[in-house]
Amino acid sequence: MLVLLILLSSVFLYMMYYRYFPVRIKQWFSQEVTSGYIVVDVRDYQDSSKGVCDDVVALPCGYIRRYFSDIPDGPLLVMGGNQVECNVAVRQLTRLGFTVEGYLIIGSDKKCNEYLSLG
């Protein structure tokens, strides 16, 4: 019984860490982003499709492991709707071998093409 309790507690603590413990990379702002970075929009498709950005890869968190081969090589910036999305995406991409330089938080009501200017 004690072993089962320890096992369940360990799984619960890992899940809490994976989602809510902040990642140790810099939060960027839209003015700092240049065309030298690949921006991965990890918001839901309903939110990321509101404003189409040609230079941004739209790939929600749930699809990263399946479609990570669609992401070009280079330094990445993760763009999410909240801190939890950014934490999960950064951890998944880092585990898959990508170099994540930072993250951006953009509201779900914001359009990508109005928020970023990757010129």
Coordinates of N, CA and C in Angstrom, one line a residue:
M1 N 0.8 -1.2 0.0 CA 0.0 0.0 0.0 C 0.9 1.3 0.0
L2 N 1.9 1.2 0.8 CA 2.8 2.4 0.9 C 3.5 2.6 -0.5
V3 N 3.9 1.5 -1.1 CA 4.6 1.6 -2.4 C 3.7 2.2 -3.5
L4 N 2.4 1.9 -3.5 CA 1.4 2.4 -4.4 C 1.2 3.9 -4.1
L5 N 1.2 4.3 -2.9 CA 1.1 5.7 -2.5 C 2.3 6.5 -3.0
I6 N 3.5 6.0 -2.8 CA 4.7 6.7 -3.2 C 4.7 6.8 -4.7
L7 N 4.3 5.7 -5.4 CA 4.3 5.7 -6.9 C 3.3 6.8 -7.4
L8 N 2.1 6.8 -6.9 CA 1.1 7.8 -7.3 C 1.5 9.2 -7.0
S9 N 2.1 9.4 -5.8 CA 2.7 10.7 -5.4 C 3.8 11.2 -6.4
S10 N 4.6 10.3 -6.8 CA 5.7 10.6 -7.7 C 5.2 11.0 -9.1
V11 N 4.2 10.3 -9.6 CA 3.6 10.6 -10.9 C 2.9 12.0 -10.8
F12 N 2.2 12.2 -9.7 CA 1.5 13.5 -9.6 C 2.5 14.7 -9.5
L13 N 3.6 14.5 -8.7 CA 4.6 15.6 -8.6 C 5.3 15.8 -9.9
Y14 N 5.5 14.8 -10.7 CA 6.2 14.9 -12.0 C 5.2 15.7 -13.0
M15 N 4.0 15.4 -13.0 CA 3.0 16.1 -13.8 C 2.9 17.6 -13.4
M16 N 2.9 17.8 -12.2 CA 2.9 19.2 -11.7 C 4.1 20.0 -12.1
Y17 N 5.3 19.4 -12.0 CA 6.5 20.0 -12.4 C 6.5 20.3 -13.9
Y18 N 6.1 19.3 -14.7 CA 6.2 19.4 -16.1 C 5.3 20.5 -16.7
R19 N 4.2 20.8 -16.0 CA 3.3 21.8 -16.5 C 3.5 23.2 -15.9
Y20 N 3.7 23.2 -14.6 CA 3.6 24.5 -13.8 C 5.0 25.0 -13.4
F21 N 6.0 24.2 -13.3 CA 7.3 24.8 -12.8 C 7.9 25.5 -14.0
P22 N 8.3 26.8 -13.8 CA 8.8 27.6 -14.9 C 10.0 27.1 -15.5
V23 N 10.1 27.3 -16.8 CA 11.3 26.9 -17.5 C 12.4 28.0 -17.3
R24 N 13.6 27.6 -17.4 CA 14.7 28.6 -17.1 C 15.3 29.2 -18.4
I25 N 14.4 29.8 -19.2 CA 14.9 30.5 -20.4 C 14.2 31.9 -20.3
K26 N 14.7 32.8 -21.2 CA 14.2 34.2 -21.1 C 12.9 34.3 -21.8
Q27 N 12.0 35.2 -21.2 CA 10.8 35.6 -21.9 C 11.1 36.7 -22.8
W28 N 10.7 36.6 -24.0 CA 11.0 37.6 -25.0 C 9.7 38.5 -25.2
F29 N 9.9 39.6 -25.8 CA 8.8 40.5 -26.2 C 8.9 40.7 -27.7
S30 N 7.8 41.1 -28.3 CA 7.6 41.2 -29.8 C 8.7 42.1 -30.4
Q31 N 9.2 43.1 -29.7 CA 10.1 44.0 -30.3 C 11.5 43.3 -30.5
E32 N 11.8 42.3 -29.7 CA 13.1 41.7 -29.7 C 13.2 40.6 -30.8
V33 N 12.1 40.2 -31.3 CA 12.2 39.0 -32.3 C 12.6 39.5 -33.6
T34 N 13.6 38.8 -34.2 CA 14.1 39.1 -35.6 C 13.9 37.9 -36.5
S35 N 14.2 38.1 -37.7 CA 14.0 37.0 -38.7 C 15.0 35.9 -38.5
G36 N 16.0 36.0 -37.7 CA 17.0 35.0 -37.5 C 16.5 33.8 -36.6
Y37 N 15.3 34.0 -36.1 CA 14.7 33.0 -35.2 C 13.5 32.3 -35.8
I38 N 13.3 31.1 -35.5 CA 12.1 30.3 -36.0 C 11.1 30.4 -34.8
V39 N 9.9 31.0 -35.1 CA 8.9 31.1 -34.1 C 7.9 29.9 -34.2
V40 N 7.7 29.2 -33.2 CA 6.8 28.1 -33.1 C 5.6 28.5 -32.3
D41 N 4.4 28.7 -32.9 CA 3.2 29.0 -32.3 C 2.5 27.8 -31.7
V42 N 2.5 27.6 -30.4 CA 2.0 26.4 -29.8 C 0.5 26.6 -29.3
R43 N -0.1 27.7 -29.6 CA -1.5 27.9 -29.2 C -2.4 26.9 -30.1
D44 N -3.6 26.8 -29.6 CA -4.6 25.9 -30.4 C -4.7 26.5 -31.8
Y45 N -5.1 25.6 -32.7 CA -5.3 26.1 -34.1 C -6.3 27.1 -34.2
Q46 N -7.4 27.1 -33.4 CA -8.4 28.1 -33.4 C -7.8 29.5 -33.1
D47 N -6.8 29.6 -32.2 CA -6.2 30.9 -31.9 C -5.1 31.3 -32.8
S48 N -4.3 30.3 -33.3 CA -3.2 30.6 -34.1 C -3.6 30.9 -35.5
S49 N -4.7 30.5 -36.0 CA -5.2 30.7 -37.4 C -5.9 32.0 -37.6
K50 N -6.1 32.8 -36.5 CA -6.8 34.1 -36.6 C -6.0 35.1 -37.5
G51 N -4.7 35.1 -37.3 CA -3.8 36.0 -38.2 C -2.7 35.2 -38.7
V52 N -2.6 35.0 -40.0 CA -1.7 34.1 -40.6 C -0.3 34.8 -40.7
C53 N 0.7 34.2 -40.1 CA 2.1 34.7 -40.3 C 2.9 33.7 -41.1
D54 N 3.5 34.2 -42.2 CA 4.2 33.3 -43.1 C 5.4 32.7 -42.4
D55 N 6.1 33.4 -41.5 CA 7.4 32.9 -41.0 C 7.2 32.2 -39.6
V56 N 6.0 31.9 -39.3 CA 5.7 31.2 -38.0 C 5.2 29.8 -38.2
V57 N 5.7 28.8 -37.5 CA 5.3 27.4 -37.6 C 4.2 27.2 -36.5
A58 N 2.9 27.0 -37.0 CA 1.8 26.7 -36.1 C 1.7 25.3 -35.7
L59 N 2.0 24.9 -34.5 CA 2.1 23.5 -34.1 C 1.7 23.5 -32.6
P60 N 0.4 23.2 -32.3 CA 0.0 23.1 -30.9 C 0.7 22.1 -30.1
C61 N 0.7 22.3 -28.8 CA 1.5 21.4 -27.9 C 1.2 19.9 -28.1
G62 N 0.0 19.6 -28.3 CA -0.4 18.2 -28.5 C 0.1 17.5 -29.7
Y63 N 0.6 18.3 -30.7 CA 1.1 17.8 -31.9 C 2.6 17.9 -32.1
I64 N 3.3 18.3 -31.1 CA 4.7 18.6 -31.2 C 5.5 17.2 -31.5
R65 N 5.2 16.2 -30.7 CA 5.9 15.0 -30.8 C 5.6 14.3 -32.1
R66 N 4.4 14.5 -32.7 CA 4.1 13.8 -33.9 C 4.6 14.6 -35.2
Y67 N 4.7 15.9 -35.1 CA 5.1 16.7 -36.3 C 6.3 17.5 -36.1
F68 N 7.2 17.1 -35.2 CA 8.4 17.9 -34.9 C 9.3 18.0 -36.2
S69 N 9.1 17.0 -37.1 CA 10.0 17.1 -38.3 C 9.6 18.2 -39.2
D70 N 8.5 18.9 -39.0 CA 8.1 20.0 -39.8 C 8.8 21.3 -39.4
I71 N 9.5 21.3 -38.2 CA 10.1 22.5 -37.7 C 11.5 22.5 -38.3
P72 N 11.9 23.7 -38.9 CA 13.2 23.8 -39.5 C 14.3 23.9 -38.4
D73 N 15.5 23.5 -38.8 CA 16.6 23.6 -37.9 C 17.0 25.1 -37.6
G74 N 17.4 25.4 -36.4 CA 17.8 26.7 -36.0 C 17.3 27.1 -34.6
P75 N 17.7 28.2 -34.2 CA 17.2 28.6 -32.8 C 15.7 28.9 -32.8
L76 N 15.0 28.4 -31.8 CA 13.6 28.5 -31.8 C 13.1 29.5 -30.7
L77 N 12.0 30.1 -30.9 CA 11.2 30.9 -30.0 C 9.9 30.3 -29.9
V78 N 9.4 30.0 -28.7 CA 8.1 29.4 -28.5 C 7.1 30.5 -28.2
M79 N 6.0 30.5 -29.0 CA 4.9 31.5 -28.7 C 3.7 30.8 -28.3
G80 N 3.3 31.1 -27.0 CA 2.1 30.4 -26.4 C 1.1 31.4 -25.9
G81 N -0.1 30.9 -25.5 CA -1.1 31.8 -25.0 C -1.0 32.0 -23.5
N82 N -0.3 31.2 -22.8 CA -0.1 31.3 -21.4 C 1.2 30.6 -21.0
Q83 N 1.6 30.7 -19.7 CA 2.8 30.2 -19.2 C 2.8 28.7 -19.3
V84 N 1.7 28.0 -19.0 CA 1.7 26.5 -19.0 C 2.0 26.0 -20.4
E85 N 1.3 26.6 -21.5 CA 1.6 26.2 -22.8 C 3.1 26.3 -23.2
C86 N 3.7 27.4 -22.8 CA 5.1 27.7 -23.0 C 6.0 26.7 -22.3
N87 N 5.7 26.4 -21.0 CA 6.5 25.4 -20.3 C 6.4 24.1 -20.9
V88 N 5.3 23.6 -21.3 CA 5.1 22.3 -21.9 C 5.8 22.2 -23.2
A89 N 5.7 23.2 -24.1 CA 6.3 23.2 -25.4 C 7.8 23.3 -25.3
V90 N 8.3 24.1 -24.4 CA 9.8 24.2 -24.3 C 10.4 22.9 -23.8
R91 N 9.7 22.3 -22.9 CA 10.2 21.0 -22.4 C 10.2 19.9 -23.5
Q92 N 9.1 19.9 -24.3 CA 9.0 18.9 -25.3 C 10.0 19.1 -26.4
L93 N 10.2 20.4 -26.8 CA 11.1 20.7 -27.9 C 12.6 20.5 -27.5
T94 N 12.9 20.8 -26.2 CA 14.2 20.5 -25.7 C 14.5 19.1 -25.7
R95 N 13.5 18.3 -25.2 CA 13.7 16.8 -25.2 C 13.9 16.2 -26.6
L96 N 13.3 16.9 -27.6 CA 13.5 16.4 -29.0 C 14.8 16.9 -29.6
G97 N 15.6 17.7 -28.9 CA 16.9 18.1 -29.4 C 16.9 19.5 -30.0
F98 N 15.9 20.2 -29.9 CA 15.9 21.6 -30.5 C 16.5 22.6 -29.5
T99 N 17.1 23.7 -30.0 CA 17.6 24.7 -29.2 C 16.6 25.8 -29.0
V100 N 16.0 25.9 -27.9 CA 15.0 26.9 -27.6 C 15.6 28.1 -26.9
E101 N 15.6 29.3 -27.5 CA 16.2 30.5 -27.0 C 15.3 31.2 -26.0
G102 N 14.0 31.1 -26.2 CA 13.1 31.8 -25.3 C 11.7 31.6 -25.7
Y103 N 10.8 32.3 -25.0 CA 9.3 32.2 -25.3 C 8.7 33.5 -25.3
L104 N 7.5 33.6 -25.9 CA 6.7 34.8 -26.0 C 5.3 34.4 -25.5
I105 N 4.6 35.2 -24.8 CA 3.3 35.0 -24.4 C 2.4 36.0 -25.1
I106 N 1.5 35.5 -25.9 CA 0.5 36.3 -26.6 C -0.9 35.8 -26.3
G107 N -1.8 36.8 -26.1 CA -3.1 36.4 -25.7 C -3.9 35.7 -26.8
S108 N -4.9 34.9 -26.5 CA -5.6 34.1 -27.5 C -6.4 35.0 -28.4
D109 N -6.7 36.2 -28.0 CA -7.4 37.2 -28.8 C -6.5 38.0 -29.8
K110 N -5.2 37.8 -29.6 CA -4.3 38.5 -30.5 C -4.0 37.8 -31.8
K111 N -3.8 38.5 -32.8 CA -3.4 37.9 -34.1 C -1.9 38.0 -34.2
C112 N -1.4 36.9 -34.8 CA 0.1 36.8 -34.9 C 0.7 37.9 -35.8
N113 N 0.0 38.1 -36.9 CA 0.6 39.1 -37.8 C 0.5 40.6 -37.3
E114 N -0.3 40.8 -36.3 CA -0.4 42.1 -35.7 C 0.6 42.2 -34.5
Y115 N 1.0 41.1 -33.9 CA 1.9 41.1 -32.8 C 3.3 41.0 -33.2
L116 N 3.7 40.3 -34.2 CA 5.1 40.1 -34.6 C 5.3 40.8 -36.0
S117 N 6.5 41.4 -36.1 CA 6.9 41.9 -37.4 C 8.3 41.3 -37.7
L118 N 8.3 40.2 -38.4 CA 9.6 39.5 -38.6 C 10.3 39.9 -39.9
G119 N 10.4 41.2 -40.0 CA 11.1 41.7 -41.3 C 12.5 41.9 -41.2

